[in-house]
Tab-separated table of C-alpha atoms in Angstrom:
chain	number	residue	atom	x	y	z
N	1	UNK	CA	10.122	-13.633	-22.341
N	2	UNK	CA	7.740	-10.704	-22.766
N	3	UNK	CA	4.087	-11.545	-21.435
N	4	UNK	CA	1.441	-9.245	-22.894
N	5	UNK	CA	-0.871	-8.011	-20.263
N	6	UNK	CA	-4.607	-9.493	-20.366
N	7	UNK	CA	-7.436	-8.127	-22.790
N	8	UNK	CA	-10.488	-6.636	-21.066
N	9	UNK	CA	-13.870	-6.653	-23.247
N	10	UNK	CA	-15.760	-4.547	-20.620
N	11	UNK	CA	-14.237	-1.441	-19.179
N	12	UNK	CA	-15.984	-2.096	-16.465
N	13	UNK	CA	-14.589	-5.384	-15.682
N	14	UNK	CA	-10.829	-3.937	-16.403
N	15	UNK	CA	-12.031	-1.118	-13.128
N	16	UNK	CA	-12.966	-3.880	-11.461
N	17	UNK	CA	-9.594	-5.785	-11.641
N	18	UNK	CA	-7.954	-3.394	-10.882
N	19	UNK	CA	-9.944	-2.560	-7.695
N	20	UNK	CA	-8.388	-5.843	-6.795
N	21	UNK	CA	-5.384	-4.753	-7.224
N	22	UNK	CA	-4.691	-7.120	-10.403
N	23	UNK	CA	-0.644	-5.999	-11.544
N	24	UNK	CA	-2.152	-7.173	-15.228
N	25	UNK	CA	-5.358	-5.324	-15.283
N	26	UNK	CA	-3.457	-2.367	-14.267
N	27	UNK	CA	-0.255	-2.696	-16.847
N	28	UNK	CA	-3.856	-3.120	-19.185
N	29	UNK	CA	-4.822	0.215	-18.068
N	30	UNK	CA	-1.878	1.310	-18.264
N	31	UNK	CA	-1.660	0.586	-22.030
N	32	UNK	CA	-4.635	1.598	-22.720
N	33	UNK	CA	-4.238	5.413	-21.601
N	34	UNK	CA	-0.323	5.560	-21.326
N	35	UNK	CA	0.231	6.932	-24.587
N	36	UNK	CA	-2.730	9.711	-24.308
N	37	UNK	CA	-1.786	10.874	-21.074
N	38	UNK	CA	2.057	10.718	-21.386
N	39	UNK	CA	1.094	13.749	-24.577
N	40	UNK	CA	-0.542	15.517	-21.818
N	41	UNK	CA	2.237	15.516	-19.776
N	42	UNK	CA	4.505	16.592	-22.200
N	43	UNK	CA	1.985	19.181	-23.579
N	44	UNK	CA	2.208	20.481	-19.798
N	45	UNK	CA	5.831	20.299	-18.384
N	46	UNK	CA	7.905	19.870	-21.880
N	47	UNK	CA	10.443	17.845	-20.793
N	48	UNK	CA	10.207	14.621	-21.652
N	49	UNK	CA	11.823	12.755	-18.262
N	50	UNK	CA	10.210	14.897	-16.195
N	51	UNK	CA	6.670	14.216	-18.340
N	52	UNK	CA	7.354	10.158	-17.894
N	53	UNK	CA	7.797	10.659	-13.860
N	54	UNK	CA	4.772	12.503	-13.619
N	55	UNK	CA	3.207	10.080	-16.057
N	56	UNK	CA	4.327	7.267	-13.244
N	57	UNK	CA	3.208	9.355	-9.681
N	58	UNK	CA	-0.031	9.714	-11.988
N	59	UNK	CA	-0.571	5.940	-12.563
N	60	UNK	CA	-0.166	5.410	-8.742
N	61	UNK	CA	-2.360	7.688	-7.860
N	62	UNK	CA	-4.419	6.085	-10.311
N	63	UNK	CA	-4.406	2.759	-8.742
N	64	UNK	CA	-4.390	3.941	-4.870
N	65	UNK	CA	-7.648	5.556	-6.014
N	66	UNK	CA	-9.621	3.843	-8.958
N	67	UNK	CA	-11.659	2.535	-5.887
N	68	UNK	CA	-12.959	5.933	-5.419
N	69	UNK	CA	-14.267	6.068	-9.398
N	70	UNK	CA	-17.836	6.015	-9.294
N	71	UNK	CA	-18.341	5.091	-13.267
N	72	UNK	CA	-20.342	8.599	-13.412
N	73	UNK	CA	-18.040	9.744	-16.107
N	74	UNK	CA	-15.877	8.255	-18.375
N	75	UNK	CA	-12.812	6.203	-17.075
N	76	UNK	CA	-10.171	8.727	-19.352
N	77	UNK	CA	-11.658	11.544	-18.256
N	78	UNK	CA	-10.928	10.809	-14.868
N	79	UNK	CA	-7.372	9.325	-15.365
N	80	UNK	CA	-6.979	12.895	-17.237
N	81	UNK	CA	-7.636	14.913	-14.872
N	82	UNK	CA	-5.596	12.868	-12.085
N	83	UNK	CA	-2.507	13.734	-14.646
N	84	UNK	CA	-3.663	17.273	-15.287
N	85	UNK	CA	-3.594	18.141	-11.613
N	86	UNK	CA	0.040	15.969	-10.791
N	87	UNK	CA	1.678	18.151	-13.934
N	88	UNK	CA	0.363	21.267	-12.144
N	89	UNK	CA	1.868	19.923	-8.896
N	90	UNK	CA	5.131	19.656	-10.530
N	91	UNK	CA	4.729	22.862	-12.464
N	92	UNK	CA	4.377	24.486	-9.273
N	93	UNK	CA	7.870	23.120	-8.188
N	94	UNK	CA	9.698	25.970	-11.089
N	95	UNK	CA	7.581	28.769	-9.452
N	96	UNK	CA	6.096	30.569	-12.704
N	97	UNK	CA	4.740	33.677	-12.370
N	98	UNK	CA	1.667	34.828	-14.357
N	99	UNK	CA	1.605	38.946	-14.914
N	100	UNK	CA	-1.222	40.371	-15.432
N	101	UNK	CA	-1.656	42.663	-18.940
N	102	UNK	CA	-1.884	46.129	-18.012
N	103	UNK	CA	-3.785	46.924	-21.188
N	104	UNK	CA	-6.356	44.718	-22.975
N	105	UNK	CA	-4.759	42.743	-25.832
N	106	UNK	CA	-6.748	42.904	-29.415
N	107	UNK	CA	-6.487	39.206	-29.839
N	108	UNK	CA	-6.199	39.071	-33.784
N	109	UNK	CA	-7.724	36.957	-36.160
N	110	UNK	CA	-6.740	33.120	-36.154
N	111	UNK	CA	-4.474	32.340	-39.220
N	112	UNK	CA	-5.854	29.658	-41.621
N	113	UNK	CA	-2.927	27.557	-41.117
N	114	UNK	CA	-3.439	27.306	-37.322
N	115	UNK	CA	-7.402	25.045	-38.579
N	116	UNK	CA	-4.651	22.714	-40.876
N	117	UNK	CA	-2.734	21.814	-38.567
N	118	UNK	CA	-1.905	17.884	-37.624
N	119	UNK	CA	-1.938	16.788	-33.916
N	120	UNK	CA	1.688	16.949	-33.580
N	121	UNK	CA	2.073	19.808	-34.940
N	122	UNK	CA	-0.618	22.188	-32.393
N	123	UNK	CA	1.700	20.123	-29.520
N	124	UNK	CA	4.769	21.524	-30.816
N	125	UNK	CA	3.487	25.126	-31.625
N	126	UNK	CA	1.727	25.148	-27.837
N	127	UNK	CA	4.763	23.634	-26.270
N	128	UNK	CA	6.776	26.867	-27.973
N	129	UNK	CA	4.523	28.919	-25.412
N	130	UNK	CA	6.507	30.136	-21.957
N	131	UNK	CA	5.393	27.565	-18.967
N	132	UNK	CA	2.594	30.412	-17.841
N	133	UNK	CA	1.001	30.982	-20.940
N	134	UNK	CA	1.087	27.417	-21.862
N	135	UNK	CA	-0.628	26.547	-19.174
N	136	UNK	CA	-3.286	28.457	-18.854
N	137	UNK	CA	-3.799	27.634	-22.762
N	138	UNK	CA	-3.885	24.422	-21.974
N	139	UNK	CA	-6.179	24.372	-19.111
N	140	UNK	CA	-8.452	27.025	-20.899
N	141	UNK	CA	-8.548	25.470	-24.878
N	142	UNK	CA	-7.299	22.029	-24.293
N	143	UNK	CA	-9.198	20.848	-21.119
N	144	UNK	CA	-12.018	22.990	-21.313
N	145	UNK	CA	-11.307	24.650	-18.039
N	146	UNK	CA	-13.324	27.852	-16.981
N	147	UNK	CA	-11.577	30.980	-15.734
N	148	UNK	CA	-12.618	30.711	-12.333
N	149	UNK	CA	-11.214	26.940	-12.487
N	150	UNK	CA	-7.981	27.970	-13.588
N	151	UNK	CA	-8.069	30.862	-11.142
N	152	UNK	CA	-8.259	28.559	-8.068
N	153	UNK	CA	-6.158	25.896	-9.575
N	154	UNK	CA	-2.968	28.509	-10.036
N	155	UNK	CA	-3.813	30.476	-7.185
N	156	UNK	CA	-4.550	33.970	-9.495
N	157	UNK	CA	-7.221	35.551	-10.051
N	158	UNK	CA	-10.059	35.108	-13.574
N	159	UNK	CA	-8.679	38.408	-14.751
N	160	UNK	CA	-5.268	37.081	-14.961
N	161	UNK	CA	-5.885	33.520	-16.767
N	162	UNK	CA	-8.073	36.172	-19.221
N	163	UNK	CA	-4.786	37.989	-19.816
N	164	UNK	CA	-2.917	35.447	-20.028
N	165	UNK	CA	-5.392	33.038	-22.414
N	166	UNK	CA	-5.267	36.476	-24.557
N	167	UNK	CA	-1.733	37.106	-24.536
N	168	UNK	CA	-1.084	33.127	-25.364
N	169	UNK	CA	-3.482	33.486	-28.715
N	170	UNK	CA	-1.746	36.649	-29.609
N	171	UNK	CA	2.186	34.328	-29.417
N	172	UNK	CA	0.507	31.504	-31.390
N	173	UNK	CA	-0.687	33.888	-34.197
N	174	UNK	CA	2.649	35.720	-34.049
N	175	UNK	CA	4.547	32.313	-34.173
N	176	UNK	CA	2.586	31.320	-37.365
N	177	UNK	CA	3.498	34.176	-39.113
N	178	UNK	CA	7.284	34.314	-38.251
N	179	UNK	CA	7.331	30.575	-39.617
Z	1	UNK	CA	-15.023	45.500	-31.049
Z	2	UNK	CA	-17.128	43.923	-32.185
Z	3	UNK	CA	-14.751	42.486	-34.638
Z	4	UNK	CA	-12.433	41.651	-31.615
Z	5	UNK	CA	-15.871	39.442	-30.477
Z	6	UNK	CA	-15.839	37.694	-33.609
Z	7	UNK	CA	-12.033	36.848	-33.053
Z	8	UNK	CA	-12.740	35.175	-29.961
Z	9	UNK	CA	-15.503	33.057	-31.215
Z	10	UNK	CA	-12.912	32.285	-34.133
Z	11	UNK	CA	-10.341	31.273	-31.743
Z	12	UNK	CA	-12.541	29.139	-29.607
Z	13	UNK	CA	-13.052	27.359	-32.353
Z	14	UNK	CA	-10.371	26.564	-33.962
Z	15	UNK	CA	-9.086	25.609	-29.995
Z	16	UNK	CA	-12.095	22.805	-30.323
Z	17	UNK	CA	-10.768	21.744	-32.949
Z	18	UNK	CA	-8.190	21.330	-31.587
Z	19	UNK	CA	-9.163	19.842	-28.765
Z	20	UNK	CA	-10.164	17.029	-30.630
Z	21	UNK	CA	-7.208	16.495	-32.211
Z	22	UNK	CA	-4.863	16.737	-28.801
Z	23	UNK	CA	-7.309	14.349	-27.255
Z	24	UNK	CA	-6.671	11.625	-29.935
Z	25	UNK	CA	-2.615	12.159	-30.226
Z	26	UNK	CA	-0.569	9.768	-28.169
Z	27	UNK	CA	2.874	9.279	-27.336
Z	28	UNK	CA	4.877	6.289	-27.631
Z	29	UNK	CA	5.284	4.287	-24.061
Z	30	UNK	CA	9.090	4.515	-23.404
Z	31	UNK	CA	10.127	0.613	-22.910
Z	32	UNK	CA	10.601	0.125	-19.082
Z	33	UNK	CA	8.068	2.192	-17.889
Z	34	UNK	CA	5.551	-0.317	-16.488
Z	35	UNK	CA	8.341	-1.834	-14.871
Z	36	UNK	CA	9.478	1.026	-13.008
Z	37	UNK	CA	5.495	1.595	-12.087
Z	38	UNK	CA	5.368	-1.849	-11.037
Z	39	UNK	CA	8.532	-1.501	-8.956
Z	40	UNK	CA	6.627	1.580	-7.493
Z	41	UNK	CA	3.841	-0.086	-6.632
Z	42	UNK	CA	4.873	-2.955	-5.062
Z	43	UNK	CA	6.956	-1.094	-2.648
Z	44	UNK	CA	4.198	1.458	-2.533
Z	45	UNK	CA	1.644	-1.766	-1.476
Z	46	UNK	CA	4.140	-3.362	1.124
Z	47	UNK	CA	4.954	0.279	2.998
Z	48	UNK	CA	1.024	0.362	3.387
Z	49	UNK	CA	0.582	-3.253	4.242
Z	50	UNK	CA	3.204	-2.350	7.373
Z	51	UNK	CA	1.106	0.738	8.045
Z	52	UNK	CA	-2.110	-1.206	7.962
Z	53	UNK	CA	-0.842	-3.471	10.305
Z	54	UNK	CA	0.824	-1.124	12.785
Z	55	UNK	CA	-3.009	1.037	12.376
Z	56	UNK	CA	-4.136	-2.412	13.281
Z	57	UNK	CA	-2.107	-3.312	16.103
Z	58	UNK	CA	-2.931	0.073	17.536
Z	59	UNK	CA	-6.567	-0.449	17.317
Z	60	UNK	CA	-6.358	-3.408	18.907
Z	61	UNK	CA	-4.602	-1.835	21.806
Z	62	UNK	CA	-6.906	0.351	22.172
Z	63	UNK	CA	-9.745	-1.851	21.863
Z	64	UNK	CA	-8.456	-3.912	24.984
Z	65	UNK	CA	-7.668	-0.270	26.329
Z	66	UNK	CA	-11.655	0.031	25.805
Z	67	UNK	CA	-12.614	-3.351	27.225
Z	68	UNK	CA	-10.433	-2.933	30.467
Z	69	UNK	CA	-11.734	0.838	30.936
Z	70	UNK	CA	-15.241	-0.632	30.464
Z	71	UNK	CA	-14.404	-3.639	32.763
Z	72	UNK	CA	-13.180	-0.887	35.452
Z	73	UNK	CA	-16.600	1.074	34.946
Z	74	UNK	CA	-18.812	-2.087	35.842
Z	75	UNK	CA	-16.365	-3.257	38.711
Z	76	UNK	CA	-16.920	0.553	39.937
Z	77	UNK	CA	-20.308	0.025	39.748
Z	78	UNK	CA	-20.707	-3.209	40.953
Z	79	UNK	CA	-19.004	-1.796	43.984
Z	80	UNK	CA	-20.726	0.802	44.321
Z	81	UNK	CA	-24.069	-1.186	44.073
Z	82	UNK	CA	-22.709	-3.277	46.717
Z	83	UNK	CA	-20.946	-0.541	48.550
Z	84	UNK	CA	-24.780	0.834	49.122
Z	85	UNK	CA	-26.351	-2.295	49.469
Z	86	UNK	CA	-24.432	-3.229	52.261
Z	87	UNK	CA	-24.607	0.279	54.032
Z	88	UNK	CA	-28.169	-0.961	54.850
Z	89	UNK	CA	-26.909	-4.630	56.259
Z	90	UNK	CA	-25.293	-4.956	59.737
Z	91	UNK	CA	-22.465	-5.852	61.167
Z	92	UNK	CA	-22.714	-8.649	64.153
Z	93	UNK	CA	-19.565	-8.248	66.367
Z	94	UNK	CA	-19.292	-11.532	68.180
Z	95	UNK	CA	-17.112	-11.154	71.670
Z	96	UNK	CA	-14.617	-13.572	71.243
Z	97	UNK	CA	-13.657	-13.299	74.411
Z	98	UNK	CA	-15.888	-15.469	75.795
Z	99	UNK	CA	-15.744	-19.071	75.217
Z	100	UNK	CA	-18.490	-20.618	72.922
Z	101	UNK	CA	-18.694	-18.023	70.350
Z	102	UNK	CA	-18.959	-18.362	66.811
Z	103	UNK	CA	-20.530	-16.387	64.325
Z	104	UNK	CA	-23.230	-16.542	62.773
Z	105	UNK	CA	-25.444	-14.348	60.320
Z	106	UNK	CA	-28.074	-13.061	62.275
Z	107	UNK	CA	-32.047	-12.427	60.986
Z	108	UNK	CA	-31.699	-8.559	59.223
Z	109	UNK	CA	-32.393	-5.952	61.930
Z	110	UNK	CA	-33.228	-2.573	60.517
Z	111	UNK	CA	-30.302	-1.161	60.888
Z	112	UNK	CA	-30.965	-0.287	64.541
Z	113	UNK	CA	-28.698	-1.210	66.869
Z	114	UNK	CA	-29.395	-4.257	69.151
Z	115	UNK	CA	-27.674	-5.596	72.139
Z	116	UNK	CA	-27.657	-8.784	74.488
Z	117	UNK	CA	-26.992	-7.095	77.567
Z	118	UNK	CA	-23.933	-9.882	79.061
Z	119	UNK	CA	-25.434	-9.631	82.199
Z	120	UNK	CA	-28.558	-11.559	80.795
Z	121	UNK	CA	-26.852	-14.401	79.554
Z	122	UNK	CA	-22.834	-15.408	80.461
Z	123	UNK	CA	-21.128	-18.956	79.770
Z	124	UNK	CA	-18.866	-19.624	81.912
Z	125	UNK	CA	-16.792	-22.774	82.201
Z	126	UNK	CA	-19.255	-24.961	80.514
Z	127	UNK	CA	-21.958	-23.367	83.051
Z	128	UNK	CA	-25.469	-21.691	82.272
Z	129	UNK	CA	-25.889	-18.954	85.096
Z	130	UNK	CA	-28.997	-17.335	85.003
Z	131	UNK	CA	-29.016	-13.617	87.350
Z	132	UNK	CA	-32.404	-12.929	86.078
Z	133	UNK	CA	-35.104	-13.796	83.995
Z	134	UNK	CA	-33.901	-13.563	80.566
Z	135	UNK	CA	-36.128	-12.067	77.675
Z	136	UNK	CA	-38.954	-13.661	75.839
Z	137	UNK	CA	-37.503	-12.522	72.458
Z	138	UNK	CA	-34.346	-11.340	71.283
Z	139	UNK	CA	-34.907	-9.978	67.946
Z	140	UNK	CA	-31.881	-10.456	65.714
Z	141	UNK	CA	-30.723	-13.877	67.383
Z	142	UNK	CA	-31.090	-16.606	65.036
Z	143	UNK	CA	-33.236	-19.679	66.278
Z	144	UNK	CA	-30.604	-21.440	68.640
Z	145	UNK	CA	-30.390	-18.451	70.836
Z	146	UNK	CA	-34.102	-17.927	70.319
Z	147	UNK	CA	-34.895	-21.504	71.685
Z	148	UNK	CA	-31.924	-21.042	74.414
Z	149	UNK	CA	-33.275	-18.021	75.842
Z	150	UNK	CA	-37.276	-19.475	75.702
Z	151	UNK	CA	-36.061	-22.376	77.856
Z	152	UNK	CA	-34.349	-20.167	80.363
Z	153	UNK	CA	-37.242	-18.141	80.589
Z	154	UNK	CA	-39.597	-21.301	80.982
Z	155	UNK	CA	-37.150	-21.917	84.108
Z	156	UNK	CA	-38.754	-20.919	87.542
Z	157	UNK	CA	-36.281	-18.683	88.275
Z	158	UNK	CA	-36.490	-15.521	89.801
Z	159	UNK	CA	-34.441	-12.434	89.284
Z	160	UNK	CA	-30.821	-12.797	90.988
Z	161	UNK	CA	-31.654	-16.286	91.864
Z	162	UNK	CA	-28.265	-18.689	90.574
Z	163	UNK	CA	-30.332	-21.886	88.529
Z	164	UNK	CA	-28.066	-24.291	90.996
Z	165	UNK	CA	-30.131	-23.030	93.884
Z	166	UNK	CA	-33.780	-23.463	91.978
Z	167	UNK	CA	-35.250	-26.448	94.143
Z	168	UNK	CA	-38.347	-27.248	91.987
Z	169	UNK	CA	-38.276	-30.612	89.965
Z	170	UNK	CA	-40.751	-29.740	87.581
Z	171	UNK	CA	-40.418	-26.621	85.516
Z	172	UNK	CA	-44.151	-25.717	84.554
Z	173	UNK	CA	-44.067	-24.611	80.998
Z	174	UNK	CA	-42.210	-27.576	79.735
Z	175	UNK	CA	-43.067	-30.537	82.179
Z	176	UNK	CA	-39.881	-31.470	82.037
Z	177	UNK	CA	-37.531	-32.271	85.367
Z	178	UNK	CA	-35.055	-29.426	86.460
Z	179	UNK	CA	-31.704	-31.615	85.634
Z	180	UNK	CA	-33.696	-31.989	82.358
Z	181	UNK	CA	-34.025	-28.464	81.498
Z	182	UNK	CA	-30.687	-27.176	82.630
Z	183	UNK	CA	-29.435	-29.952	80.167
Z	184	UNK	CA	-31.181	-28.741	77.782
Z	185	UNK	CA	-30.346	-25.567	77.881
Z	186	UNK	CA	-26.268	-26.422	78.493
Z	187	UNK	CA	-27.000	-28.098	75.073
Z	188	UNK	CA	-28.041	-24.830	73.717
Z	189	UNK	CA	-25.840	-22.607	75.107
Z	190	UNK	CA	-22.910	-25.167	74.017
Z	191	UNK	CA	-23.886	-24.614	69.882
Z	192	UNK	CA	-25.411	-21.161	71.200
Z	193	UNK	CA	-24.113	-18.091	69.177
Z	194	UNK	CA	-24.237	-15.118	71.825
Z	195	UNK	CA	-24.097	-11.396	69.760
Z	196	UNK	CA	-22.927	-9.149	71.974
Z	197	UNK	CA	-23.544	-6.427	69.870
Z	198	UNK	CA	-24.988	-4.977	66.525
Z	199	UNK	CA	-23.125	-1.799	64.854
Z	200	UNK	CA	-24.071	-0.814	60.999
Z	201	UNK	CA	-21.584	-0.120	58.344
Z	202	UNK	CA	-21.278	3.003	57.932
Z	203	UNK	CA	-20.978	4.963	54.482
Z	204	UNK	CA	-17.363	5.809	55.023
Z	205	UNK	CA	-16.678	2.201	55.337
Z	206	UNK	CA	-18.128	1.065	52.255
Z	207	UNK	CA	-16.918	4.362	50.154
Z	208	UNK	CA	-12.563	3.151	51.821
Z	209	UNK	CA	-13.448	-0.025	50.856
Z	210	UNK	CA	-14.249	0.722	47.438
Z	211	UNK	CA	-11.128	3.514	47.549
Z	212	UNK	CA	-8.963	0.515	48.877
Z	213	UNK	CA	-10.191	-1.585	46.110
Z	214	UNK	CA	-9.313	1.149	43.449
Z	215	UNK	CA	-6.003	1.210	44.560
Z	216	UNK	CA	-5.341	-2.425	44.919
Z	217	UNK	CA	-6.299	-2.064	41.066
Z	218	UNK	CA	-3.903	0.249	40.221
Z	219	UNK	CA	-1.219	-1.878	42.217
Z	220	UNK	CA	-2.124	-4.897	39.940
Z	221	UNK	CA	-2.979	-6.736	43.348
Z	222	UNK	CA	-6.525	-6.809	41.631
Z	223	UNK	CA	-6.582	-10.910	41.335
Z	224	UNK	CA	-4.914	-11.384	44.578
Z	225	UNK	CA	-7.893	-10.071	46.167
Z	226	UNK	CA	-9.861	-13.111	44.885
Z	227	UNK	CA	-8.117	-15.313	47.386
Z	228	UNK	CA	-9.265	-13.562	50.248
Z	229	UNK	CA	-12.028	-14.966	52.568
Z	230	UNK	CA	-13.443	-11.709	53.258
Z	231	UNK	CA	-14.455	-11.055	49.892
Z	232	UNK	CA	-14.027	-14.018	48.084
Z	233	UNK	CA	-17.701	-14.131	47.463
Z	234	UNK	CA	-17.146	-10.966	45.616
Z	235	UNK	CA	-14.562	-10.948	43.638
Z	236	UNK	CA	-15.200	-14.303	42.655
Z	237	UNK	CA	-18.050	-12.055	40.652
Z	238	UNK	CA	-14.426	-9.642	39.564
Z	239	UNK	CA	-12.726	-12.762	38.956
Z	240	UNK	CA	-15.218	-13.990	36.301
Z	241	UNK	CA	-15.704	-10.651	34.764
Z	242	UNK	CA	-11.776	-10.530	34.177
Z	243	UNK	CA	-11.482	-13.940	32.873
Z	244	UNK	CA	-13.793	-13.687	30.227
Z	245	UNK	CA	-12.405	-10.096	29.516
Z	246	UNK	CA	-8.969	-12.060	29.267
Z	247	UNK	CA	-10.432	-14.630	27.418
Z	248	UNK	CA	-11.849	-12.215	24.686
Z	249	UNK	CA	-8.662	-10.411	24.683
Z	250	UNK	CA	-6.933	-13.344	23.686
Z	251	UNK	CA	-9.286	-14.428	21.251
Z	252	UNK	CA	-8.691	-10.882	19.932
Z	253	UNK	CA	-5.041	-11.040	19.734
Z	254	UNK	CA	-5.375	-14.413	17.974
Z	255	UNK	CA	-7.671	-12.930	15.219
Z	256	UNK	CA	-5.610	-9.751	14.851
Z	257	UNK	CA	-2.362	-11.801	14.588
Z	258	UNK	CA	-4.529	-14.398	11.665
């Protein structure tokens, strides 16, 4: 017999739980974020296994450390960017390389279609993106990094994640029109 | 370009929008997942509890490490302390080749040396002989040697003169018949400490003594020293110290192992 893990009015008292160390407030949290951060994965590495162990190393990292939360921002925000940084840990495992444009891209003007589009449907177009591009389209338009962020975070420099932000708009436009 | 500018303010956005949306979409749990984290973590949780505890058993060793090096530190000091204290005390050398002596701790004599020339005072065979007249005050004798050597000098001797040969009945100062007197002072003499000489410690001493002690600490023959006469008094004061240091030790062990 399934038991359903226990309901937490108060954020708050669901951190605190699991501060304890409480296996139910943390299958809880676990429920309660799994799905969102399991589409970041995948909007990351792709591949679904490999999006579902990262999802996993994140939610032990999540309860080794939820003692270190200090309730200054919001709970998902901080569980996001523990997964953002384990996908980049992992991405760093295939080695991807991120050239630099030699000359400035004219970044055209976003198709119509591109605003219309469901949920799903910006995942799969983004996930069409090679791992570089994606990623620094994800980091840039998704997560709201800045190009000095993503520059330390990838180990390249602002001019490159520029280049590379540009070149991703230019394959998403292209990709629209080819459909 | 400026067109281009316009782009990129159209792109970011449509990428808020975006945003939005990707922040809302979720993906469906695969069944078995929590397991598998809970599998994780439980294993994860038991490898640290063993780390915790080895972390804790090795603070605890060094804890006692800490204890005994501080315990070392105040027995170095202590004997030290007393190392220096006792520099200043003297030594009385009793000759135990005589028959009557025992020893006895003398009044403290700054450190000067201080003799009881033999010829002034000699037991022999049960016998007070008296060559000449002995001093009015010996300083460093304790009282019985004091009062031993008064009543010989209240004898009406004269130098060189044996006290068999002293004809006078009465001896002046004390009123008291001859016979009387040299009992008296056979009494003395009988309980009567005689120092033959005085000799300070000297630094060296107390610095090999405190070398010797060192080493008998690093030989672990530490507590046998407490059943030694000679310093018994002392390391009765090391013996306590390293009880209760023992004592905390264990109570240590016991809470680490609760």
């Amino acid at each position: 017999m399934k038991t359903s893990p226990p309901t937490y009015l108060h954020e708050e008292s669901l951190i605190l739980a699991c501060r304890e160390g409480d296996r139910g407030a943390q299958n809880s949290l676990f429920k309660k974020f799994g799905g969102k951060m399991l589409a970041i994965c995948k909007r990351y590495l792709k591949d679904q296994m490999e999006a579902e162990d990262v999802l996993m190393e994140g939610f032990l990292k999540v309860f080794l450390k939820i003692r270190e939360f200090k309730n200054e921002g919001s709970l998902e925000g901080w569980i996001r960017r523990i997964m953002v940084n384990e996908c980049l840990m992992s991405l760093r495992k295939r080695k991807i390389t991120y050239p630099m444009e030699e000359e400035a891209l004219l970044v055209p003007e976003p198709a119509a279609v591109l605003e219309q589009m469901t949920s799903l449907e910006i995942q799969e177009h983004i996930l069409r993106l090679p791992d570089g591009l994606r990623t620094v389209f994800n980091l840039y338009a998704i997560e709201g990094y800045s190009h000095a962020e993503i520059a330390e975070q990838l180990g390249i420099s602002e001019g490159t994640s520029k280049s590379q932000l540009s070149r991703a708009r230019v394959l998403l436009q292209q990709k629209i029109k080819v459909q | 370009m400026k067109k281009n500018l316009n782009h990129l303010k159209d792109w970011e956005m449509l990428e808020k929008k975006w945003q939005e949306r990707l922040n809302a979409h979720e993906e469906e749990l695969p069944e078995g997942l929590w397991g598998k984290i809970e599998g994780r973590s439980n294993k994860e949780e038991g490898r640290r509890n063993k780390e915790e505890g080895i972390r804790k058993k090795g603070e605890g060793k060094s804890i006692v490490l800490i204890r005994w090096s501080a315990a070392a530190a105040v027995l170095l000091f202590m004997f030290f302390w007393i190392g220096f204290q006792r520099e200043e005390e003297i030594e009385w050398k009793v000759e135990s080749g005589k028959s009557k002596v025992a020893k006895t701790v003398p009044e403290y004599v700054e450190g000067r040396e201080v003799k009881v020339e033999s010829g002034e005072l000699k037991v022999e065979s049960g016998e007070v002989k008296v060559t000449k007249k002995a001093p009015e005050r010996v300083e460093g004798g304790n009282l019985k040697h004091e009062k031993a050597i008064e009543l010989l000098a209240q004898a009406p001797v004269k130098t060189e003169e044996p006290l068999e040969n002293i004809k006078s009945e009465i001896v002046a100062e004390t009123g008291k018949p001859l016979e009387s007197v040299k009992s008296d002072v056979q009494a003395e003499v009988d309980e009567m400490v005689v120092v033959v000489d005085i000799e300070p410690i000297k630094k060296e001493k107390a610095i090999n003594k405190i070398i010797g002690f060192i080493k008998k600490v690093k030989s672990g023959r530490l507590l046998d020293l407490t059943t030694k006469n000679r310093e018994g008094k002392l390391n009765d004061g090391i013996h306590r110290v390293m009880y209760q240091y023992e004592e905390k030790e264990e109570k240590l062990k016991n809470s680490l192992s609760l």
